Amino acid sequence: MITFVLVHGSWHDGSAWNAVVPRLAELGHVAHSPTIAGHGKGADKAVDHDDCVRSIRRFIVDHDLADVVLVGHSFGGTVIARVAEEIPERLRRLVFWGAFVPLPGTSVNDDLPPAYRELFARLAGESDDNTVMLPFPIWREAFIQDADLDRATAAYQQLSPTPYQPFVDRLDLSKFPRLEIAKSYLNCTDDTALPPGEWGWHPRMSGRLGLHRLVQSPGSHEVVFTNPRLLAEKIVHAGRD
């Protein structure tokens, strides 16, 4: 049995994993899906990256979880990397699924294509609370293109504006490259949330992990909605010893 902690990405909250958690249970594992501070509908959006990390670290410590396989999706990759620096003794493996693997001293914005960087900065400036809502056309065409329109629309309705400050915060991460924790990268081959090529997830992000297990799967950036059973199975493959 593996104990998973599943960390969502931007615009999501812990409910994004609702269809994955039962499948992991069917496969004999335990999974928790906390919500990162500042994320989700009705949340206080005035958070920075430290607050995001603190919320996941506290969840693990407060629930006295150990031997954890910590899974991070997209922005969640930056969170699990920093959590690993703070409580490595509680972790068994890190799984980055279509996730940012930040370099020491950089920010999320540094890893975004210029067009996204400029768009998100503008949207945050136009908001009343320094947040960004992902425009539906980007969601439809780049994030969840493997869904039909009805499913894409229903999934979009579960999203909420994401805090922008964690995108610009620079992350120290001086300890991360030296951590002796096993790592995996789960790459969905149809994921175009970051444009394939120079800015793509794999091998740009996966290559930063050093020695790691690479697991490939069909599906978009949002296979959590379009094929959650397959995603659960691939997470198990990425997380097992």
XYZ file of N, CA and C in Angstrom:
723
model
N 0.839 -1.199 0.000
C 0.000 0.000 0.000
C 0.871 1.245 0.000
N 0.529 2.184 -0.832
C 1.230 3.465 -0.901
C 0.321 4.554 -0.350
N 0.891 5.469 0.400
C 0.170 6.663 0.837
C 0.541 7.813 -0.086
N -0.429 8.264 -0.863
C -0.225 9.374 -1.784
C -0.782 10.664 -1.192
N -0.074 11.754 -1.406
C -0.631 13.095 -1.206
C -0.583 13.769 -2.569
N -1.756 14.144 -3.061
C -1.922 14.668 -4.419
C -2.078 16.191 -4.358
N -1.166 16.887 -4.993
C -1.153 18.351 -4.934
C -1.521 18.909 -6.307
N -2.615 19.628 -6.355
C -3.178 20.148 -7.605
C -2.370 21.316 -8.146
N -2.771 21.802 -9.301
C -2.119 22.931 -9.933
C -2.925 24.217 -9.829
N -2.502 25.212 -10.577
C -3.191 26.507 -10.592
C -4.621 26.347 -11.098
N -5.492 27.215 -10.600
C -6.913 27.291 -10.962
C -7.737 26.127 -10.394
N -7.089 25.128 -9.836
C -7.765 23.965 -9.276
C -7.813 24.054 -7.758
N -8.514 23.107 -7.158
C -8.403 22.847 -5.727
C -8.369 21.334 -5.548
N -8.412 20.885 -4.304
C -8.275 19.463 -4.043
C -9.342 18.603 -4.684
N -10.494 19.184 -5.006
C -11.584 18.410 -5.609
C -11.251 17.944 -7.029
N -10.209 18.504 -7.630
C -9.835 18.068 -8.975
C -9.517 16.574 -9.017
N -9.100 16.036 -7.872
C -8.703 14.631 -7.790
C -9.862 13.705 -7.417
N -11.087 14.209 -7.373
C -12.207 13.427 -6.834
C -12.419 12.094 -7.533
N -12.133 12.010 -8.814
C -12.324 10.750 -9.523
C -11.071 9.876 -9.497
N -9.941 10.447 -9.106
C -8.688 9.695 -9.042
C -8.562 8.957 -7.717
N -8.946 9.618 -6.627
C -8.791 9.035 -5.288
C -9.499 7.687 -5.156
N -10.769 7.540 -5.600
C -11.423 6.221 -5.478
C -10.727 5.132 -6.280
N -10.193 5.474 -7.452
C -9.484 4.473 -8.240
C -8.201 4.037 -7.540
N -7.503 4.976 -6.912
C -6.322 4.609 -6.139
C -6.697 3.679 -4.985
N -7.861 3.944 -4.367
C -8.332 3.061 -3.299
C -8.634 1.665 -3.835
N -9.251 1.598 -5.013
C -9.530 0.299 -5.644
C -8.243 -0.479 -5.887
N -7.174 0.237 -6.155
C -5.886 -0.393 -6.433
C -5.113 -0.704 -5.154
N -5.714 -0.407 -4.002
C -5.129 -0.790 -2.725
C -4.320 0.279 -2.029
N -4.502 1.531 -2.419
C -3.687 2.601 -1.873
C -4.556 3.634 -1.149
N -3.902 4.510 -0.413
C -4.574 5.598 0.298
C -4.133 6.909 -0.333
N -5.065 7.798 -0.593
C -4.720 9.076 -1.224
C -5.421 10.222 -0.516
N -4.674 11.294 -0.327
C -5.189 12.539 0.241
C -5.043 13.627 -0.817
N -6.003 14.545 -0.849
C -5.968 15.601 -1.879
C -6.265 16.958 -1.243
N -5.311 17.501 -0.491
C -5.524 18.803 0.152
C -5.587 19.933 -0.870
N -6.147 21.049 -0.437
C -6.181 22.254 -1.269
C -5.081 23.208 -0.828
N -4.314 23.685 -1.786
C -3.246 24.646 -1.503
C -3.853 25.959 -1.000
N -3.205 26.581 -0.054
C -3.664 27.878 0.459
C -3.885 28.858 -0.689
N -4.986 29.612 -0.609
C -5.288 30.628 -1.611
C -5.974 30.112 -2.847
N -6.236 28.807 -2.913
C -6.840 28.201 -4.090
C -8.244 27.709 -3.771
N -9.068 27.667 -4.796
C -10.441 27.234 -4.614
C -11.396 28.409 -4.490
N -12.651 28.145 -4.770
C -13.672 29.178 -4.721
C -13.887 29.647 -3.288
N -13.904 30.965 -3.112
C -14.127 31.545 -1.799
C -12.899 31.658 -0.931
N -11.748 31.194 -1.404
C -10.519 31.263 -0.611
C -9.965 32.684 -0.603
N -9.240 33.019 0.464
C -8.506 34.274 0.527
C -7.317 34.161 -0.428
N -7.290 34.994 -1.443
C -6.279 34.890 -2.499
C -4.987 35.633 -2.161
N -4.936 36.292 -1.019
C -3.751 37.073 -0.657
C -2.689 36.158 -0.048
N -2.087 35.328 -0.890
C -1.063 34.390 -0.433
C 0.172 34.515 -1.314
N 1.308 34.078 -0.766
C 2.517 33.977 -1.569
C 2.927 32.510 -1.645
N 4.060 32.257 -2.288
C 4.467 30.864 -2.477
C 4.770 30.185 -1.143
N 5.321 30.927 -0.193
C 5.570 30.357 1.132
C 4.280 29.842 1.763
N 3.197 30.600 1.625
C 1.904 30.172 2.171
C 1.439 28.881 1.506
N 1.639 28.774 0.204
C 1.243 27.564 -0.524
C 1.996 26.351 0.011
N 3.291 26.496 0.173
C 4.114 25.394 0.673
C 3.725 25.039 2.100
N 3.542 26.069 2.913
C 3.210 25.836 4.319
C 1.926 25.035 4.466
N 0.945 25.299 3.618
C -0.336 24.606 3.749
C -0.205 23.110 3.486
N 0.624 22.717 2.526
C 0.801 21.300 2.233
C 1.698 20.638 3.279
N 2.725 21.333 3.688
C 3.580 20.780 4.751
C 2.766 20.543 6.019
N 1.938 21.514 6.381
C 1.122 21.359 7.592
C 0.145 20.204 7.460
N -0.424 20.035 6.266
C -1.357 18.921 6.073
C -0.666 17.596 6.367
N 0.523 17.417 5.830
C 1.249 16.167 6.030
C 1.617 15.974 7.493
N 2.119 17.021 8.116
C 2.545 16.925 9.518
C 1.344 16.764 10.441
N 0.291 17.559 10.238
C -0.877 17.500 11.121
C -1.582 16.156 11.040
N -1.509 15.495 9.878
C -2.116 14.168 9.728
C -1.116 13.054 10.023
N 0.067 13.448 10.494
C 1.128 12.507 10.875
C 1.374 11.472 9.782
N 1.470 11.957 8.543
C 1.709 11.066 7.414
C 3.207 10.833 7.252
N 3.571 9.611 6.909
C 4.978 9.256 6.701
C 5.071 8.313 5.515
N 6.277 8.167 4.985
C 6.512 7.300 3.831
C 5.590 7.697 2.677
N 5.452 9.004 2.470
C 4.489 9.570 1.518
C 5.087 9.630 0.116
N 4.277 9.273 -0.870
C 4.584 9.608 -2.262
C 3.840 10.908 -2.570
N 4.591 11.963 -2.768
C 4.033 13.301 -2.943
C 3.971 13.615 -4.430
N 2.753 13.832 -4.918
C 2.497 14.041 -6.341
C 2.145 15.503 -6.569
N 2.797 16.134 -7.525
C 2.489 17.519 -7.851
C 2.146 17.676 -9.313
N 1.029 18.338 -9.582
C 0.597 18.605 -10.959
C 0.839 20.055 -11.307
N 1.513 20.302 -12.418
C 1.676 21.648 -12.954
C 2.333 22.565 -11.915
N 1.675 23.656 -11.503
C 2.206 24.529 -10.454
C 2.532 23.738 -9.192
N 1.780 22.669 -8.941
C 2.029 21.852 -7.751
C 3.436 21.300 -7.690
N 4.117 21.195 -8.845
C 5.502 20.747 -8.827
C 6.398 21.681 -8.044
N 6.150 22.983 -8.126
C 6.967 23.936 -7.379
C 6.708 23.806 -5.888
N 5.495 23.417 -5.536
C 5.138 23.249 -4.127
C 5.790 21.999 -3.551
N 5.700 20.871 -4.268
C 6.249 19.635 -3.710
C 7.772 19.696 -3.624
N 8.414 20.422 -4.532
C 9.867 20.550 -4.457
C 10.278 21.241 -3.167
N 9.549 22.268 -2.789
C 9.889 22.995 -1.568
C 9.454 22.241 -0.316
N 8.332 21.541 -0.387
C 7.933 20.702 0.756
C 9.001 19.643 1.010
N 9.548 19.091 -0.066
C 10.582 18.060 0.069
C 11.813 18.599 0.787
N 12.142 19.856 0.575
C 13.267 20.459 1.287
C 12.998 20.539 2.789
N 11.737 20.743 3.152
C 11.404 21.024 4.542
C 11.125 19.776 5.369
N 10.524 18.744 4.755
C 10.213 17.530 5.522
C 10.621 16.279 4.735
N 11.878 16.171 4.325
C 12.291 15.016 3.520
C 12.119 13.692 4.248
N 12.182 13.724 5.572
C 12.089 12.484 6.349
C 10.711 11.838 6.270
N 9.715 12.581 5.834
C 8.348 12.042 5.726
C 8.015 11.541 4.313
N 8.942 11.714 3.379
C 8.635 11.445 1.979
C 9.397 10.220 1.451
N 8.716 9.480 0.616
C 9.274 8.271 -0.001
C 9.687 8.529 -1.453
N 8.890 9.319 -2.156
C 9.166 9.621 -3.556
C 8.391 10.873 -3.951
N 8.937 11.611 -4.905
C 8.256 12.751 -5.517
C 7.846 12.363 -6.932
N 6.603 12.667 -7.282
C 6.114 12.431 -8.637
C 5.662 13.772 -9.219
N 6.325 14.197 -10.265
C 5.970 15.421 -10.974
C 5.149 15.020 -12.193
N 3.858 15.384 -12.177
C 2.997 15.064 -13.318
C 2.722 16.334 -14.112
N 3.269 16.393 -15.341
C 3.092 17.589 -16.167
C 3.361 18.829 -15.344
N 4.494 18.814 -14.630
C 4.718 19.789 -13.559
C 5.996 20.579 -13.770
N 6.005 21.768 -13.204
C 7.210 22.580 -13.162
C 8.217 21.955 -12.200
N 9.454 21.897 -12.653
C 10.583 21.535 -11.791
C 11.469 22.777 -11.756
N 11.284 23.630 -10.777
C 11.962 24.930 -10.800
C 13.453 24.809 -10.526
N 14.217 25.675 -11.150
C 15.640 25.787 -10.868
C 15.842 26.718 -9.670
N 16.872 26.494 -8.870
C 17.114 27.369 -7.720
C 17.183 28.838 -8.127
N 16.467 29.660 -7.374
C 16.504 31.103 -7.594
C 15.572 31.623 -8.663
N 14.748 30.736 -9.237
C 13.839 31.166 -10.302
C 12.401 31.220 -9.793
N 11.526 31.725 -10.644
C 10.103 31.795 -10.340
C 9.327 30.986 -11.377
N 8.045 30.769 -11.112
C 7.180 30.124 -12.100
C 7.187 30.928 -13.396
N 7.116 32.237 -13.275
C 7.086 33.085 -14.467
C 8.295 32.857 -15.377
N 9.436 32.555 -14.785
C 10.636 32.328 -15.582
C 10.484 31.137 -16.522
N 9.599 30.210 -16.179
C 9.402 29.007 -16.981
C 8.189 29.081 -17.888
N 7.549 30.242 -17.959
C 6.391 30.421 -18.836
C 6.812 31.063 -20.154
N 6.201 30.667 -21.260
C 6.466 31.361 -22.522
C 6.100 32.842 -22.399
N 6.782 33.712 -23.124
C 6.525 35.148 -23.001
C 5.053 35.519 -23.165
N 4.341 34.883 -24.071
C 2.940 35.245 -24.292
C 2.097 34.988 -23.041
N 2.327 33.855 -22.387
C 1.596 33.563 -21.143
C 2.012 34.537 -20.042
N 3.309 34.795 -19.954
C 3.812 35.685 -18.908
C 3.157 37.062 -19.025
N 3.101 37.566 -20.243
C 2.508 38.884 -20.460
C 0.999 38.869 -20.203
N 0.323 37.825 -20.657
C -1.117 37.726 -20.451
C -1.456 37.654 -18.974
N -0.774 36.803 -18.229
C -1.096 36.625 -16.810
C -0.799 37.896 -16.014
N 0.284 38.590 -16.347
C 0.590 39.843 -15.666
C -0.513 40.874 -15.918
N -0.983 40.923 -17.163
C -2.051 41.880 -17.490
C -3.347 41.528 -16.758
N -3.717 40.253 -16.767
C -4.953 39.837 -16.109
C -4.888 40.080 -14.600
N -3.726 39.832 -13.999
C -3.579 40.089 -12.565
C -3.725 41.578 -12.268
N -3.132 42.405 -13.132
C -3.233 43.848 -12.933
C -4.641 44.372 -13.104
N -5.418 43.718 -13.945
C -6.798 44.141 -14.179
C -7.755 43.623 -13.106
N -7.320 42.663 -12.315
C -8.190 42.088 -11.287
C -8.202 42.982 -10.048
N -9.147 42.704 -9.161
C -9.235 43.460 -7.911
C -8.409 42.841 -6.796
N -7.900 41.619 -7.013
C -7.234 40.906 -5.921
C -5.956 40.198 -6.359
N -5.330 40.699 -7.433
C -4.060 40.145 -7.912
C -4.181 38.648 -8.223
N -5.231 38.310 -8.965
C -5.445 36.929 -9.379
C -5.556 36.844 -10.896
N -5.449 35.630 -11.380
C -5.541 35.363 -12.812
C -6.565 34.262 -13.028
N -7.507 34.493 -13.925
C -8.410 33.429 -14.357
C -7.985 32.996 -15.752
N -7.795 31.696 -15.920
C -7.391 31.167 -17.217
C -8.512 31.381 -18.229
N -8.245 32.055 -19.330
C -9.296 32.249 -20.333
C -9.766 30.910 -20.903
N -11.072 30.809 -21.133
C -11.629 29.546 -21.615
C -11.002 29.085 -22.931
N -10.740 29.956 -23.903
C -10.149 29.450 -25.151
C -8.812 28.735 -24.936
N -7.976 29.234 -24.008
C -6.711 28.555 -23.721
C -6.982 27.209 -23.058
N -7.902 27.212 -22.100
C -8.307 25.962 -21.443
C -8.767 24.937 -22.476
N -9.627 25.366 -23.377
C -10.239 24.446 -24.334
C -9.223 23.892 -25.336
N -8.378 24.747 -25.854
C -7.503 24.354 -26.959
C -6.158 23.790 -26.511
N -5.669 24.219 -25.349
C -4.320 23.821 -24.944
C -4.277 22.926 -23.716
N -5.272 23.043 -22.822
C -5.238 22.297 -21.564
C -6.057 21.011 -21.622
N -7.215 21.049 -22.265
C -8.136 19.914 -22.195
C -8.697 19.597 -23.576
N -7.831 19.600 -24.559
C -8.249 19.402 -25.939
C -8.716 17.978 -26.221
N -8.476 17.042 -25.289
C -8.930 15.662 -25.496
C -10.337 15.418 -24.966
N -11.012 16.471 -24.504
C -12.394 16.362 -24.035
C -13.342 16.907 -25.084
N -14.603 16.446 -25.041
C -15.606 17.105 -25.870
C -15.992 18.421 -25.195
N -16.748 19.232 -25.893
C -17.034 20.577 -25.391
C -17.797 20.551 -24.078
N -18.743 19.637 -23.927
C -19.530 19.581 -22.693
C -18.641 19.275 -21.496
N -17.754 18.301 -21.652
C -16.880 17.952 -20.531
C -15.891 19.069 -20.249
N -15.370 19.691 -21.291
C -14.434 20.798 -21.099
C -15.101 21.949 -20.363
N -16.353 22.234 -20.714
C -17.090 23.318 -20.067
C -17.391 22.992 -18.620
N -17.814 21.767 -18.353
C -18.116 21.366 -16.977
C -16.877 21.442 -16.104
N -15.744 20.993 -16.625
C -14.504 21.040 -15.857
C -14.074 22.482 -15.608
N -14.253 23.343 -16.603
C -13.880 24.753 -16.454
C -14.672 25.421 -15.331
N -15.905 24.994 -15.163
C -16.745 25.577 -14.122
C -16.255 25.229 -12.713
N -15.385 24.236 -12.607
C -14.806 23.874 -11.304
C -13.593 24.733 -10.959
N -13.085 25.477 -11.925
C -11.894 26.284 -11.704
C -12.236 27.588 -10.994
N -11.211 28.232 -10.484
C -11.383 29.557 -9.877
C -10.101 30.357 -10.101
N -10.167 31.678 -9.971
C -8.960 32.490 -10.173
C -7.825 32.041 -9.261
N -6.621 32.068 -9.790
C -5.449 31.622 -9.034
C -4.642 32.826 -8.566
N -4.067 32.772 -7.372
C -3.244 33.892 -6.911
C -2.026 34.092 -7.818
N -1.720 35.330 -8.106
C -0.604 35.626 -9.010
C 0.735 35.743 -8.285
N 0.723 36.157 -7.033
C 1.993 36.367 -6.322
C 2.886 35.127 -6.341
N 2.348 33.906 -6.152
C 3.225 32.730 -6.215
C 3.897 32.523 -7.562
N 3.367 33.132 -8.627
C 4.006 33.032 -9.934
C 5.295 33.855 -10.006
N 5.361 34.934 -9.236
C 6.494 35.855 -9.342
C 7.512 35.681 -8.223
N 7.139 34.975 -7.164
C 8.072 34.749 -6.056
C 9.264 33.911 -6.524
N 10.452 34.333 -6.150
C 11.650 33.557 -6.487
C 11.878 32.498 -5.403
N 12.168 31.279 -5.849
C 12.268 30.144 -4.954
C 13.733 29.790 -4.746
N 14.153 29.741 -3.502
C 15.555 29.469 -3.204
C 15.974 28.083 -3.686
N 15.349 27.062 -3.143
C 15.534 25.669 -3.579
C 16.998 25.240 -3.637
N 17.816 25.794 -2.759
C 19.239 25.426 -2.775
C 19.471 23.991 -2.310
N 18.531 23.449 -1.518
C 18.697 22.080 -1.016
C 18.151 21.036 -1.989
N 17.218 21.426 -2.832
C 16.495 20.444 -3.637
C 17.404 19.566 -4.507
N 18.387 20.126 -5.205
C 19.219 19.271 -6.064
C 19.995 18.202 -5.301
N 20.176 18.381 -3.993
C 20.969 17.436 -3.207
C 20.121 16.438 -2.430
N 18.799 16.538 -2.542
C 17.928 15.641 -1.781
C 18.046 14.206 -2.284
N 18.152 13.290 -1.350
C 18.231 11.868 -1.701
C 16.842 11.237 -1.585
N 15.914 11.769 -2.358
C 14.555 11.244 -2.437
C 14.335 10.790 -3.870
N 13.760 9.597 -4.037
C 13.483 9.099 -5.383
C 12.498 10.034 -6.086
N 12.651 10.159 -7.391
C 11.827 11.093 -8.165
C 11.325 10.421 -9.431
N 10.127 10.794 -9.835
C 9.538 10.328 -11.085
C 8.954 11.517 -11.831
N 8.914 11.402 -13.158
C 8.223 12.395 -13.977
C 7.188 11.669 -14.824
N 5.928 12.082 -14.689
C 4.820 11.521 -15.467
C 4.479 12.512 -16.571
N 4.711 12.096 -17.799
C 4.515 12.973 -18.944
C 3.348 12.483 -19.790
N 2.342 13.342 -19.945
C 1.225 13.030 -20.838
C 1.586 13.517 -22.240
N 1.566 12.611 -23.183
C 2.125 12.887 -24.501
C 1.293 13.866 -25.332
N 0.048 14.131 -24.918
C -0.799 15.099 -25.628
C -0.910 16.425 -24.880
N -0.056 16.618 -23.878
C -0.116 17.821 -23.039
C 0.514 18.994 -23.775
N -0.319 19.971 -24.132
C 0.160 21.171 -24.820
C -0.109 22.441 -24.008
N -0.323 22.279 -22.693
C -0.539 23.461 -21.851
C 0.669 24.399 -21.929
N 1.854 23.820 -21.982
C 3.038 24.559 -22.405
C 3.345 24.114 -23.828
N 3.614 25.039 -24.724
C 3.802 24.672 -26.130
C 4.942 23.670 -26.303
N 4.714 22.584 -27.012
C 5.788 21.613 -27.240
C 6.988 22.274 -27.917
N 8.162 21.725 -27.608
C 9.383 22.297 -28.161
C 10.175 23.007 -27.091
N 10.602 24.203 -27.368
C 11.466 24.948 -26.455
C 10.867 25.086 -25.059
N 9.541 25.284 -24.992
C 8.896 25.547 -23.706
C 8.163 24.324 -23.139
N 8.254 23.187 -23.770
C 7.471 22.025 -23.371
C 7.894 21.433 -22.036
N 7.006 20.583 -21.508
C 7.252 19.955 -20.200
C 8.427 18.967 -20.257
N 8.368 18.101 -21.246
C 9.360 17.036 -21.340
C 10.075 17.137 -22.681
N 11.416 17.146 -22.672
C 12.316 16.834 -21.556
C 12.815 18.043 -20.774
N 12.254 19.231 -21.019
C 12.787 20.435 -20.354
C 12.695 20.323 -18.845
N 11.501 19.984 -18.330
C 11.324 19.895 -16.883
C 11.858 18.578 -16.326
N 11.537 17.486 -16.974
C 11.976 16.186 -16.461
C 13.495 16.113 -16.375
N 14.172 16.732 -17.332
C 15.625 16.686 -17.355
C 16.284 17.371 -16.180
N 15.549 18.198 -15.462
C 16.111 18.895 -14.303
C 16.171 18.011 -13.055
N 15.548 16.847 -13.113
C 15.471 15.992 -11.930
C 16.711 15.144 -11.720
N 17.597 15.093 -12.694
C 18.701 14.155 -12.579
C 18.169 12.746 -12.759
N 18.675 11.820 -11.969
C 18.198 10.444 -12.041
C 16.728 10.394 -11.648
N 15.891 9.850 -12.522
C 14.460 9.781 -12.241
C 13.825 8.691 -13.088
N 12.618 8.327 -12.721
C 11.820 7.388 -13.508
C 10.890 8.187 -14.408
N 10.913 7.920 -15.690
C 10.018 8.579 -16.629
C 8.867 7.635 -16.954
N 7.649 8.121 -16.765
C 6.444 7.369 -17.101
C 5.677 8.167 -18.138
N 5.356 7.558 -19.242
C 4.630 8.207 -20.321
C 3.178 7.737 -20.330
N 2.282 8.628 -20.731
C 0.866 8.284 -20.794
C 0.193 9.131 -21.866
N -0.811 8.585 -22.549
C -1.619 9.439 -23.421
C -2.449 10.404 -22.568
N -2.890 11.474 -23.194
C -3.774 12.396 -22.484
C -3.248 13.806 -22.454
N -4.143 14.727 -22.146
C -3.839 16.158 -22.098
C -3.350 16.564 -20.714
N -3.163 17.856 -20.533
C -2.769 18.398 -19.230
C -3.838 18.130 -18.180
N -5.077 17.933 -18.610
C -6.188 17.759 -17.687
C -6.781 16.356 -17.766
N -5.930 15.367 -17.934
C -6.412 13.986 -17.949
C -7.045 13.601 -16.616
N -6.818 14.403 -15.589
C -7.498 14.205 -14.302
C -9.017 14.258 -14.476
N -9.485 14.978 -15.500
C -10.913 15.038 -15.808
C -11.294 14.099 -16.945
N -10.400 13.905 -17.906
C -10.777 13.173 -19.119
C -10.538 11.669 -19.027
N -9.596 11.238 -18.184
C -9.352 9.803 -18.001
C -8.727 9.562 -16.632
N -9.492 9.819 -15.567
C -8.924 9.728 -14.214
C -8.495 8.318 -13.819
N -9.161 7.296 -14.351
C -8.773 5.927 -14.003
C -7.376 5.604 -14.547
N -7.130 5.994 -15.778
C -5.802 5.782 -16.343
C -4.763 6.595 -15.579
N -5.096 7.825 -15.245
C -4.163 8.658 -14.500
C -3.789 7.999 -13.177
N -4.775 7.462 -12.470
C -4.499 6.790 -11.201
C -3.520 5.639 -11.399
N -3.739 4.858 -12.437
C -2.861 3.716 -12.704
C -1.436 4.173 -13.029
N -1.312 5.250 -13.778
C 0.004 5.770 -14.105
C 0.691 6.377 -12.871
N -0.087 6.984 -11.996
C 0.482 7.517 -10.759
C 1.045 6.382 -9.904
N 0.334 5.263 -9.848
C 0.835 4.105 -9.109
C 2.151 3.624 -9.717
N 2.198 3.541 -11.034
C 3.425 3.111 -11.712
C 4.568 4.067 -11.410
N 4.266 5.362 -11.403
C 5.307 6.365 -11.115
C 5.725 6.333 -9.651
N 4.815 5.930 -8.760
C 5.089 6.028 -7.329
C 5.599 4.772 -6.671
N 5.527 3.653 -7.347
C 5.922 2.406 -6.700
C 7.450 2.313 -6.601
N 7.904 1.424 -5.734
C 9.347 1.193 -5.585
C 9.871 0.407 -6.783
